[in-house]
Coordinates of C-alpha atoms in Angstrom, one line a residue:
Chain A
M703 CA 32.1 167.3 -27.1
A704 CA 34.3 170.2 -27.9
E705 CA 34.0 171.7 -24.4
D706 CA 37.1 172.5 -22.5
L707 CA 37.5 170.5 -19.4
V708 CA 39.1 172.3 -16.6
L709 CA 41.7 170.1 -14.9
D710 CA 42.4 170.5 -11.3
R711 CA 45.8 171.8 -10.4
A712 CA 46.1 169.0 -7.9
I713 CA 46.3 166.6 -10.7
R714 CA 49.5 168.2 -11.8
D715 CA 50.9 168.1 -8.3
W716 CA 50.0 164.6 -7.4
V717 CA 50.1 162.8 -10.7
L718 CA 52.3 164.2 -13.3
I719 CA 55.2 165.3 -11.2
P720 CA 55.4 162.3 -8.9
L721 CA 55.2 160.0 -11.9
S722 CA 58.2 161.7 -13.5
V723 CA 60.2 161.7 -10.3
V724 CA 59.5 158.0 -9.8
M725 CA 60.7 157.2 -13.3
V726 CA 63.8 159.2 -12.9
L727 CA 64.6 157.5 -9.7
I728 CA 64.0 154.1 -11.2
G729 CA 66.3 155.0 -14.0
F730 CA 69.1 155.8 -11.6
L731 CA 68.5 152.6 -9.7
R732 CA 68.7 150.6 -12.9
Y733 CA 71.9 152.3 -13.9
F734 CA 73.7 151.5 -10.7
V735 CA 72.3 148.0 -10.6
S736 CA 73.5 147.4 -14.1
K737 CA 76.9 148.7 -13.2
L738 CA 77.1 146.2 -10.3
M739 CA 75.9 143.3 -12.3
R740 CA 78.0 144.0 -15.4
S741 CA 80.3 141.0 -16.1
Y742 CA 83.4 141.7 -18.0
Q743 CA 83.3 139.7 -21.1
T744 CA 86.7 138.7 -22.4
P745 CA 86.7 139.1 -26.2
D746 CA 87.1 136.0 -28.2
R747 CA 90.3 136.0 -30.3
K748 CA 88.3 134.9 -33.4
V749 CA 85.8 137.6 -33.0
V750 CA 88.5 140.3 -32.6
K751 CA 90.3 139.0 -35.7
E752 CA 87.1 139.0 -37.7
G753 CA 86.3 142.5 -36.7
Q754 CA 89.7 143.7 -37.8
V755 CA 89.5 141.8 -41.1
V756 CA 86.2 143.5 -41.8
L757 CA 87.8 146.9 -41.1
R758 CA 90.7 146.2 -43.3
A759 CA 88.5 144.9 -46.1
R760 CA 86.4 148.0 -45.8
N761 CA 89.5 150.3 -46.0
L762 CA 90.5 148.4 -49.2
R763 CA 87.2 148.9 -50.7
V764 CA 86.9 152.6 -49.9
A765 CA 90.4 153.7 -50.8
A766 CA 91.1 151.3 -53.6
G767 CA 91.9 154.1 -56.0
F768 CA 95.1 155.1 -54.1
I769 CA 97.1 151.9 -54.7
P770 CA 98.3 150.5 -58.0
T771 CA 96.2 148.0 -59.8
K772 CA 98.4 145.0 -59.2
S773 CA 98.5 145.5 -55.5
F774 CA 94.8 145.9 -55.4
W775 CA 94.2 142.7 -57.3
S776 CA 96.6 140.8 -55.1
R777 CA 94.9 142.1 -52.0
R778 CA 91.5 141.2 -53.4
V779 CA 92.5 137.7 -54.1
Y780 CA 94.0 137.5 -50.6
F781 CA 90.6 138.4 -49.2
T782 CA 88.1 136.7 -51.4
N783 CA 89.7 133.6 -52.9
E784 CA 87.8 130.5 -52.5
E785 CA 90.3 128.4 -50.7
N786 CA 91.7 130.4 -47.9
G787 CA 90.6 133.9 -48.4
L788 CA 90.1 135.8 -45.2
L789 CA 86.5 136.7 -46.0
H790 CA 85.4 133.4 -47.3
V791 CA 83.2 131.5 -45.0
P792 CA 82.5 127.9 -46.0
K793 CA 78.9 126.9 -45.9
E794 CA 79.1 124.6 -43.0
Q795 CA 80.5 127.3 -40.7
A796 CA 77.7 129.7 -41.4
Q797 CA 76.1 129.1 -38.1
N798 CA 72.6 130.1 -37.3
P799 CA 73.1 132.9 -34.9
Q800 CA 70.2 131.7 -32.8
A801 CA 71.8 128.3 -32.3
Q802 CA 75.1 130.0 -31.5
M803 CA 73.4 132.2 -28.9
F804 CA 71.9 129.3 -27.0
S805 CA 74.9 127.1 -27.2
D806 CA 77.1 129.8 -25.7
P807 CA 76.2 130.0 -22.0
N808 CA 78.0 133.3 -21.4
M809 CA 76.1 135.0 -24.2
A810 CA 72.8 133.6 -23.0
M811 CA 73.4 134.8 -19.5
D812 CA 74.3 138.3 -20.8
M813 CA 71.2 138.5 -22.9
M814 CA 69.1 137.4 -20.0
K815 CA 70.6 140.0 -17.7
K816 CA 70.1 142.7 -20.2
N817 CA 66.5 141.7 -20.8
I818 CA 65.7 141.4 -17.1
S819 CA 67.2 144.8 -16.3
M820 CA 65.0 146.3 -19.0
I821 CA 61.8 144.4 -18.9
V822 CA 61.2 143.9 -15.3
P823 CA 61.2 147.6 -14.2
Q824 CA 59.2 148.6 -17.2
T825 CA 56.5 146.0 -16.4
L826 CA 56.4 146.9 -12.8
T827 CA 56.1 150.6 -13.4
F828 CA 53.5 150.1 -16.0
T829 CA 51.4 148.0 -13.7
W830 CA 51.8 150.6 -10.9
V831 CA 50.7 153.4 -13.2
N832 CA 47.7 151.5 -14.4
F833 CA 46.7 150.7 -10.9
F834 CA 47.0 154.1 -9.4
F835 CA 46.7 156.5 -12.2
S836 CA 43.8 155.3 -14.2
G837 CA 40.2 156.2 -14.3
F838 CA 40.6 159.9 -14.5
V839 CA 41.8 162.5 -16.9
A840 CA 45.4 163.5 -16.2
A841 CA 46.4 165.8 -19.0
K842 CA 45.4 167.3 -22.2
I843 CA 47.4 166.7 -25.3
P844 CA 47.8 169.9 -27.3
F845 CA 47.0 168.3 -30.7
P846 CA 44.0 166.4 -31.7
L847 CA 44.1 162.6 -32.1
T848 CA 42.0 160.0 -33.8
H849 CA 39.7 157.7 -32.0
R850 CA 42.0 154.8 -32.3
F851 CA 44.2 156.1 -29.6
R852 CA 41.3 156.1 -27.2
G853 CA 41.9 152.5 -26.0
M854 CA 45.5 153.1 -25.4
L855 CA 45.6 156.5 -23.8
Q856 CA 42.3 156.8 -22.0
N857 CA 42.8 153.9 -19.7
G858 CA 39.8 153.7 -17.4
I859 CA 37.9 156.6 -18.7
D860 CA 34.9 154.8 -20.0
L861 CA 33.1 157.8 -21.4
S862 CA 33.2 157.8 -25.2
T863 CA 32.3 161.4 -25.4
V864 CA 35.4 162.7 -23.8
D865 CA 37.7 164.2 -26.4
V866 CA 40.7 161.9 -27.2
S867 CA 43.0 164.7 -26.3
Y868 CA 42.2 164.2 -22.7
V869 CA 44.3 161.3 -21.6
S870 CA 45.0 159.4 -18.5
G871 CA 48.2 158.7 -16.7
R872 CA 49.3 155.9 -19.0
S873 CA 50.2 158.3 -21.8
W874 CA 52.2 160.4 -19.4
Y875 CA 54.1 157.3 -18.6
F876 CA 54.9 156.6 -22.2
L877 CA 55.9 160.1 -22.8
N878 CA 58.3 159.9 -19.9
L879 CA 59.7 156.6 -21.0
F880 CA 61.0 158.0 -24.3
G881 CA 61.6 161.5 -23.2
L882 CA 63.8 160.9 -20.2
R883 CA 66.4 159.3 -22.3
G884 CA 67.9 162.8 -23.1
L885 CA 67.8 163.7 -19.4
F886 CA 69.6 160.5 -18.5
S887 CA 72.4 161.0 -21.0
L888 CA 72.9 164.5 -19.6
I889 CA 73.1 163.3 -16.0
L890 CA 74.6 159.8 -16.3
G891 CA 76.9 160.3 -19.2
E892 CA 76.6 158.8 -22.6
E893 CA 76.5 155.1 -21.9
N894 CA 73.8 154.1 -19.5
A895 CA 71.6 151.2 -19.1
T896 CA 68.4 153.2 -19.3
D897 CA 68.5 153.5 -23.1
D898 CA 65.5 151.3 -23.5
A899 CA 64.5 152.7 -26.8
Q900 CA 68.0 152.2 -28.2
R901 CA 68.1 148.7 -26.8
M902 CA 64.8 147.9 -28.4
M903 CA 66.2 149.0 -31.7
Q904 CA 69.2 146.9 -31.2
M905 CA 67.3 143.8 -30.3
G906 CA 66.5 143.1 -33.9
G907 CA 70.0 142.3 -35.1
F908 CA 72.6 140.5 -33.1
G909 CA 75.6 142.9 -33.4
F910 CA 78.5 140.7 -34.0
D911 CA 77.2 138.2 -36.5
P912 CA 80.4 137.6 -38.2
T913 CA 79.4 135.4 -41.1
K914 CA 77.0 138.0 -42.5
S915 CA 79.3 140.9 -42.3
L916 CA 82.2 138.9 -43.8
S917 CA 80.2 137.7 -46.8
A918 CA 78.8 141.2 -47.2
E919 CA 82.3 142.6 -47.4
K920 CA 83.3 139.8 -49.8
D921 CA 80.5 140.6 -52.1
S922 CA 81.2 144.3 -52.2
L923 CA 84.9 143.6 -52.8
D924 CA 84.1 141.3 -55.7
I925 CA 82.1 144.0 -57.4
I926 CA 84.6 146.7 -57.4
Q927 CA 86.3 147.9 -60.5
H928 CA 89.6 149.3 -59.7
E929 CA 90.4 152.8 -61.0
W930 CA 93.8 154.1 -60.2
I931 CA 93.4 157.8 -59.5
L932 CA 97.1 158.5 -59.3
P933 CA 97.6 159.4 -62.9
K934 CA 95.2 162.3 -62.5
M935 CA 97.4 163.4 -59.6
E936 CA 100.2 164.4 -61.9
K937 CA 98.0 166.8 -63.7
R938 CA 96.8 168.2 -60.4
A939 CA 100.3 168.6 -59.1
E940 CA 101.1 170.6 -62.2
D941 CA 98.2 172.9 -61.5
V942 CA 99.1 173.2 -57.8
L943 CA 102.6 174.2 -58.7
K944 CA 101.5 176.5 -61.4
K945 CA 99.3 178.3 -58.9
L946 CA 102.1 178.4 -56.3
L947 CA 104.6 179.9 -58.7
K948 CA 102.3 182.5 -60.1
Chain B
M668 CA 93.1 162.8 -34.1
V669 CA 94.3 165.9 -32.3
G670 CA 92.2 168.9 -33.2
A671 CA 94.0 172.2 -33.7
E672 CA 92.1 173.7 -30.9
E673 CA 93.2 171.1 -28.4
A674 CA 96.8 171.4 -29.6
A675 CA 96.7 175.1 -29.0
R676 CA 95.2 174.6 -25.6
L677 CA 97.9 172.2 -24.7
D678 CA 100.6 174.7 -25.7
R679 CA 99.0 177.4 -23.7
L680 CA 98.7 175.2 -20.6
E681 CA 102.3 174.2 -21.0
I682 CA 103.5 177.8 -21.0
Q683 CA 101.3 178.6 -18.1
V684 CA 102.5 175.7 -16.0
E685 CA 106.1 176.3 -16.8
N686 CA 105.9 179.9 -15.6
G687 CA 104.5 178.9 -12.3
G688 CA 100.8 179.4 -12.8
G689 CA 98.5 176.7 -11.7
G690 CA 96.8 174.2 -13.8
A691 CA 99.3 171.4 -13.6
W692 CA 96.6 168.7 -13.2
E693 CA 94.7 170.0 -16.1
Y694 CA 97.8 169.9 -18.2
L695 CA 98.5 166.4 -17.2
C696 CA 95.0 165.3 -18.0
L697 CA 95.2 166.8 -21.5
V698 CA 98.6 165.2 -22.1
R699 CA 97.1 161.9 -21.1
K700 CA 94.2 162.4 -23.5
L701 CA 96.2 163.7 -26.5
K702 CA 99.3 161.6 -26.0
P703 CA 102.1 163.9 -27.1
R704 CA 105.5 162.9 -25.9
R705 CA 106.3 165.5 -23.3
S706 CA 107.9 163.3 -20.8
D707 CA 110.2 165.7 -19.1
K708 CA 107.5 168.2 -18.3
V709 CA 105.1 165.5 -17.2
L710 CA 107.7 164.1 -15.0
K711 CA 108.5 167.4 -13.4
H712 CA 104.9 168.5 -12.8
G713 CA 103.7 165.1 -12.0
L714 CA 106.3 164.6 -9.3
A715 CA 105.5 168.0 -7.9
I716 CA 101.9 167.0 -7.4
L717 CA 102.8 163.5 -6.1
N718 CA 105.3 164.8 -3.6
D719 CA 102.8 167.3 -2.1
P720 CA 100.6 165.2 0.1
K721 CA 97.8 167.7 0.1
A722 CA 97.6 167.9 -3.7
R723 CA 97.8 164.2 -3.8
S724 CA 94.9 163.6 -1.6
N725 CA 92.9 166.2 -3.6
L726 CA 93.1 163.9 -6.6
G727 CA 91.3 161.1 -4.9
G728 CA 90.9 158.1 -7.2
E729 CA 92.8 159.7 -10.0
E730 CA 96.0 159.5 -8.0
W731 CA 96.8 156.1 -9.4
T732 CA 96.4 157.2 -13.0
L733 CA 98.9 159.9 -12.1
Y734 CA 101.3 157.4 -10.7
E735 CA 101.1 155.4 -13.9
Q736 CA 101.6 158.5 -16.0
V737 CA 104.6 159.7 -14.0
A738 CA 106.1 156.1 -14.2
F739 CA 105.8 156.2 -18.0
A740 CA 107.4 159.6 -18.2
A741 CA 110.2 158.5 -16.0
F742 CA 110.9 155.5 -18.2
D743 CA 111.1 157.8 -21.1
C744 CA 113.5 160.2 -19.3
Q745 CA 115.5 157.3 -17.9
Q746 CA 115.1 158.5 -14.3
H747 CA 115.0 154.9 -13.0
N748 CA 118.5 155.3 -11.9
V749 CA 117.9 158.3 -9.8
A750 CA 118.0 157.1 -6.3
K751 CA 116.3 159.6 -4.2
V752 CA 114.4 158.1 -1.3
F753 CA 110.9 159.0 -0.7
S754 CA 109.6 157.5 2.5
L755 CA 106.0 156.7 1.7
S756 CA 105.0 155.5 5.1
L757 CA 105.9 158.7 6.7
S758 CA 104.9 160.9 3.8
L759 CA 107.9 163.0 4.5
P760 CA 110.4 164.0 1.8
L761 CA 113.8 163.2 3.1
H762 CA 115.7 165.1 0.5
I763 CA 115.8 168.5 -1.1
K764 CA 115.4 167.7 -4.8
S765 CA 111.9 166.0 -4.4
E766 CA 112.4 163.3 -6.9
K767 CA 110.6 160.1 -6.4
H768 CA 112.3 156.9 -7.0
L769 CA 110.7 155.1 -9.9
M770 CA 110.6 151.9 -8.0
D771 CA 108.3 153.6 -5.5
C772 CA 105.8 154.5 -8.1
V773 CA 105.6 150.9 -9.4
A774 CA 105.7 149.5 -5.8
V775 CA 102.9 151.7 -4.7
L776 CA 100.8 150.7 -7.6
S777 CA 101.4 147.0 -7.2
K778 CA 100.6 147.3 -3.5
E779 CA 97.3 148.9 -4.3
F780 CA 96.3 146.7 -7.3
P781 CA 98.0 143.4 -6.9
G782 CA 97.8 141.1 -9.9
S783 CA 96.5 143.7 -12.2
L784 CA 97.3 143.7 -15.9
R785 CA 98.2 147.4 -16.0
V786 CA 100.5 147.2 -13.1
G787 CA 102.0 144.0 -14.6
R788 CA 102.8 145.9 -17.7
L789 CA 104.5 148.6 -15.7
E790 CA 106.7 146.1 -14.0
G791 CA 107.6 144.7 -17.3
M792 CA 108.5 148.1 -18.6
L793 CA 110.6 148.8 -15.5
L794 CA 112.6 145.7 -16.2
E795 CA 112.9 146.8 -19.8
A796 CA 114.2 150.2 -18.8
E797 CA 116.9 148.5 -16.7
N798 CA 117.9 146.5 -19.7
S799 CA 117.1 143.1 -18.1
W800 CA 115.5 141.8 -21.3
A801 CA 115.1 138.2 -20.3
E802 CA 113.2 139.0 -17.1
A803 CA 111.0 141.5 -19.0
E804 CA 110.2 138.8 -21.6
K805 CA 109.3 136.4 -18.9
V806 CA 106.9 138.9 -17.3
Y807 CA 105.3 139.6 -20.6
A808 CA 104.9 136.0 -21.5
R809 CA 103.2 135.4 -18.2
L810 CA 100.8 138.3 -18.8
L811 CA 100.1 137.1 -22.3
E812 CA 98.9 133.8 -21.0
D813 CA 96.2 135.4 -18.9
N814 CA 95.3 138.1 -21.4
P815 CA 96.0 136.8 -24.9
L816 CA 94.4 139.8 -26.6
D817 CA 96.3 142.6 -25.0
Q818 CA 97.7 144.8 -27.8
I819 CA 100.2 146.7 -25.7
I820 CA 102.0 143.6 -24.5
Y821 CA 102.6 142.5 -28.0
K822 CA 104.0 145.9 -28.9
R823 CA 106.3 145.8 -25.9
K824 CA 107.7 142.5 -27.1
V825 CA 108.4 144.1 -30.4
A826 CA 110.1 147.0 -28.6
I827 CA 112.3 144.7 -26.7
A828 CA 113.4 142.9 -29.8
K829 CA 114.1 146.2 -31.5
A830 CA 116.0 147.6 -28.6
Q831 CA 118.2 144.5 -28.6
G832 CA 119.0 145.2 -32.3
D833 CA 117.3 142.1 -33.4
L834 CA 115.3 143.5 -36.3
K835 CA 114.4 140.2 -37.9
V836 CA 112.8 139.0 -34.6
A837 CA 111.0 142.3 -34.3
V838 CA 109.6 141.9 -37.8
D839 CA 108.5 138.4 -36.9
F840 CA 106.7 139.6 -33.8
L841 CA 105.1 142.4 -35.6
N842 CA 103.8 140.1 -38.3
K843 CA 102.3 137.8 -35.8
Y844 CA 100.7 140.8 -34.1
L845 CA 99.3 142.1 -37.4
E846 CA 97.8 138.7 -38.2
I847 CA 95.3 139.3 -35.4
F848 CA 95.1 143.1 -35.3
M849 CA 95.4 143.9 -38.9
S850 CA 93.8 147.3 -38.9
D851 CA 96.3 148.9 -36.4
H852 CA 97.9 151.5 -38.6
D853 CA 100.6 152.4 -36.1
A854 CA 101.9 148.8 -36.3
W855 CA 101.9 148.9 -40.0
R856 CA 103.9 152.1 -39.9
E857 CA 106.4 150.6 -37.5
L858 CA 106.8 147.6 -39.7
A859 CA 107.3 149.7 -42.8
E860 CA 110.1 151.7 -41.1
I861 CA 111.8 148.5 -39.9
Y862 CA 111.6 147.1 -43.5
V863 CA 113.1 150.3 -44.9
S864 CA 116.0 150.2 -42.4
L865 CA 116.5 146.5 -43.4
Q866 CA 116.3 147.7 -47.1
M867 CA 113.5 145.3 -47.9
Y868 CA 111.8 147.8 -50.0
K869 CA 109.2 145.6 -51.6
Q870 CA 107.8 144.6 -48.2
A871 CA 108.0 148.2 -47.1
A872 CA 106.0 149.2 -50.1
F873 CA 103.3 146.7 -49.1
C874 CA 103.1 148.2 -45.6
Y875 CA 102.9 151.7 -47.0
E876 CA 100.1 150.5 -49.3
E877 CA 98.2 149.4 -46.2
L878 CA 98.7 152.8 -44.6
L879 CA 97.5 154.5 -47.8
L880 CA 94.4 152.4 -47.8
S881 CA 93.5 153.3 -44.2
Q882 CA 94.6 157.0 -44.4
P883 CA 94.7 158.2 -47.9
T884 CA 95.0 161.8 -47.2
V885 CA 98.2 161.8 -45.2
S886 CA 100.9 163.1 -47.6
L887 CA 103.6 161.5 -45.5
Y888 CA 102.5 158.0 -46.6
H889 CA 102.4 159.0 -50.3
L890 CA 105.9 160.3 -50.0
A891 CA 107.2 157.3 -48.2
Y892 CA 105.6 155.0 -50.7
A893 CA 107.2 156.9 -53.6
E894 CA 110.6 156.6 -52.0
A895 CA 110.1 152.9 -51.4
N896 CA 109.2 152.5 -55.0
E897 CA 112.2 154.5 -56.1
S898 CA 114.5 152.6 -53.9
Q899 CA 113.1 149.4 -55.4
C900 CA 114.2 150.6 -58.8
I901 CA 117.7 151.2 -57.5
E902 CA 117.6 147.7 -56.1
Y903 CA 116.7 146.4 -59.5
S904 CA 119.5 148.3 -61.1
G905 CA 121.9 146.7 -58.7
F906 CA 120.5 143.4 -59.6
I907 CA 121.1 144.2 -63.3
I908 CA 124.8 144.7 -62.8
L909 CA 125.1 141.5 -60.8
L910 CA 123.2 139.4 -63.3
F911 CA 125.0 140.9 -66.2
L912 CA 128.3 139.9 -64.7
R913 CA 127.2 136.3 -64.2
F914 CA 125.1 135.3 -67.2
L915 CA 125.6 136.9 -70.5
L916 CA 122.7 136.2 -72.7
T917 CA 120.0 135.6 -70.2
A918 CA 121.2 138.8 -68.5
F919 CA 120.3 140.7 -71.6
I920 CA 116.7 139.6 -71.5
E921 CA 116.5 140.0 -67.7
Q922 CA 118.0 143.4 -68.0
V923 CA 115.2 144.5 -70.2
L924 CA 112.7 142.9 -67.8
Y925 CA 114.3 144.4 -64.7
T926 CA 114.7 147.8 -66.4
M927 CA 111.0 147.5 -67.2
G928 CA 110.4 146.7 -63.6
G929 CA 112.6 149.6 -62.6
L930 CA 110.8 151.9 -65.1
E931 CA 107.4 150.9 -63.8
N932 CA 108.5 151.6 -60.3
L933 CA 109.9 154.9 -61.2
L934 CA 106.7 155.9 -62.9
T935 CA 104.7 154.8 -59.9
A936 CA 107.1 156.7 -57.7
K937 CA 106.7 159.8 -59.8
K938 CA 102.9 159.6 -59.6
Y939 CA 103.1 159.4 -55.8
Y940 CA 105.5 162.3 -55.5
A941 CA 102.9 164.2 -57.6
S942 CA 100.1 163.2 -55.2
T943 CA 102.3 164.3 -52.3
I944 CA 102.7 167.7 -53.9
T945 CA 99.0 167.9 -54.4
L946 CA 98.2 167.0 -50.8
S947 CA 100.7 169.3 -49.3
G948 CA 100.0 172.2 -51.6
G949 CA 103.4 172.2 -53.2
K950 CA 105.4 172.9 -50.1
N951 CA 107.0 169.5 -49.6
T952 CA 110.6 169.9 -50.6
R953 CA 111.3 166.2 -50.7
A954 CA 108.5 165.6 -53.1
L955 CA 109.8 168.3 -55.4
Y956 CA 113.2 166.8 -55.4
G957 CA 111.7 163.4 -56.0
I958 CA 109.9 164.6 -59.1
C959 CA 113.1 166.0 -60.6
L960 CA 115.1 162.9 -59.8
C961 CA 112.4 160.6 -61.1
S962 CA 112.0 162.5 -64.4
A963 CA 115.8 162.5 -64.9
A964 CA 116.0 158.8 -64.2
I965 CA 113.0 157.9 -66.4
S966 CA 114.4 159.9 -69.3
Q967 CA 117.7 158.2 -68.9
L968 CA 116.1 154.8 -68.9
T969 CA 113.9 155.5 -71.9
K970 CA 116.7 157.2 -73.9
G971 CA 117.1 154.4 -76.4
R972 CA 113.5 153.6 -76.8
S973 CA 111.2 155.6 -79.1
K974 CA 108.2 153.4 -79.0
E975 CA 106.8 154.7 -75.7
E976 CA 106.2 158.3 -76.3
K977 CA 106.0 159.8 -72.9
E978 CA 103.8 162.8 -72.7
S979 CA 105.9 165.8 -72.1
S980 CA 104.6 167.4 -69.1
D981 CA 105.7 170.6 -67.4
L982 CA 105.9 168.9 -64.1
P983 CA 109.6 168.5 -63.8
S984 CA 110.4 172.0 -64.9
L985 CA 107.7 173.4 -62.6
A986 CA 109.1 171.4 -59.7
A987 CA 112.5 172.7 -60.4
E988 CA 111.2 176.3 -60.5
A989 CA 109.4 175.7 -57.2
L990 CA 112.6 174.4 -55.7
L991 CA 114.6 177.3 -56.8
R992 CA 112.1 179.7 -55.4
D993 CA 112.0 177.8 -52.1
Y994 CA 115.7 177.9 -51.7
K995 CA 115.9 181.5 -52.6
Y996 CA 113.6 182.2 -49.7
R997 CA 114.9 179.9 -47.1
A998 CA 118.5 178.9 -47.9
P999 CA 120.0 181.3 -50.4
K1000 CA 123.5 180.2 -49.7
K1001 CA 122.8 176.7 -51.1
L1002 CA 121.2 178.2 -54.3
P1003 CA 124.3 177.7 -56.5
L1004 CA 124.5 174.0 -55.5
L1005 CA 120.9 173.6 -56.5
N1006 CA 121.4 175.4 -59.7
S1007 CA 124.3 173.2 -60.8
M1008 CA 122.4 170.0 -59.8
L1009 CA 119.4 171.0 -61.8
K1010 CA 121.4 171.9 -64.8
N1011 CA 123.1 168.5 -64.7
M1012 CA 119.7 166.8 -64.7
K1013 CA 118.4 168.9 -67.5
L1014 CA 121.6 168.3 -69.5
S1015 CA 121.5 164.6 -69.2
S1016 CA 117.8 164.2 -70.0

């Protein structure tokens, strides 16, 4: 049970290293393919304007103390008033982002392309790994694991007495999948299509959902109490000058 | 934002290149990244590289960026009239001075990248540099049709209007631009300066407020806002005289109101001068002057009124002292002038 299995050096030569090399090569391939397939999306005027509005509203919120109260109020009304405030989105326009996505053919194509370039190589590589590199112990993980991981990591090793730390090739694949991200950003520069993990995190929220960000900004602007910090500045200027003249 | 380290590196490279050491290409890359306005140096060294066929082929794909950069620098230095012929097909310089005709830069680029937006912009700028405004506007209008969201073309249109002296049209264009791209603080700054030159101080103050919101730690904007407010007060006082001459009774009421307006503006201006002093550590001479002038003006306006007891702060006297010390250090000859002016202000307050 707690015996140490001695792993053949050949495993390292013929399993671990080739698997890593193959993943790196596939990463390069995906990078270049994505560069070729990238379609230049012309930004929509409305989207640009909304982005800028959000930026401006955020500036107003953050630095509100620097302008006089009257100007702050007039700006706030400009942004949040019910009739034609910039941040106000009437209920009907609050489109369901899902519906928007499917109705806009360009966006749908884009999503499809991104998905394909990510999912297909992953699936293929995974299948390949499972086919070739299963059924034997490939490596030993240096820390102990619980028995739950057995099903995932010990693919094909049907002995329940083998310590869970001894894993098959599948775990090496997963390790590489997340670990090579750093390597790719070194070699290929910051922005590359191999950022699977990052992309998976982004999948949750559609980036430019304008209605939500606008209403979020509007709410935060409504809450603010304006406090003009300039009067304190006079006192501070006195102190500065006093120190300067000492 | 330019870091201090990069600025130092730029200066070092400049000195090195000027004195004949290598590194011209590195210098040009850094200039392109940091965007300081060193057009004469860029022109000189860029042309040196472009005219040397070996150096040019070393650049590979970057050659075209260099052409664009040299073209911009030449626009700035107005070298478009320099007619030295550079025969591209033969790659042989036929002259001694090695200066490339600007048309060639643009022609080369448009041959290589026909129908491209960047080259189209260059062509428009070439027409601008030759003062053919109508043609340039046509080119820009055409480009805008295809690329309605290009910021630089909008700004070029504003520049054309400004160069023709048509400030109202320039203001118009800028406003339209800012409707879409409202967080572009350079554009706000330009608009503020145009308003100040048109003496529309209220609108200028609005623009400076925008700038303050986006970059609250830049002392320049505080200063400019204070001055816009102070000038607004002067505007109001001009108003007072006019109205007083025309309507007698109503003028009295309005005088109070406008003086109130003027007083409020002065108080605001004083606060912003104070914040400029804080941000600049007391070294900004204009702000120190501003404090003295504001306090003098405020005390003059509130002379008759006893209800608002302004807290007597040391700020004006401190500012005066700081000014005196500054002048003693840097311009001792003007010291008596300063002395007399300060005495005047203290007397009248």
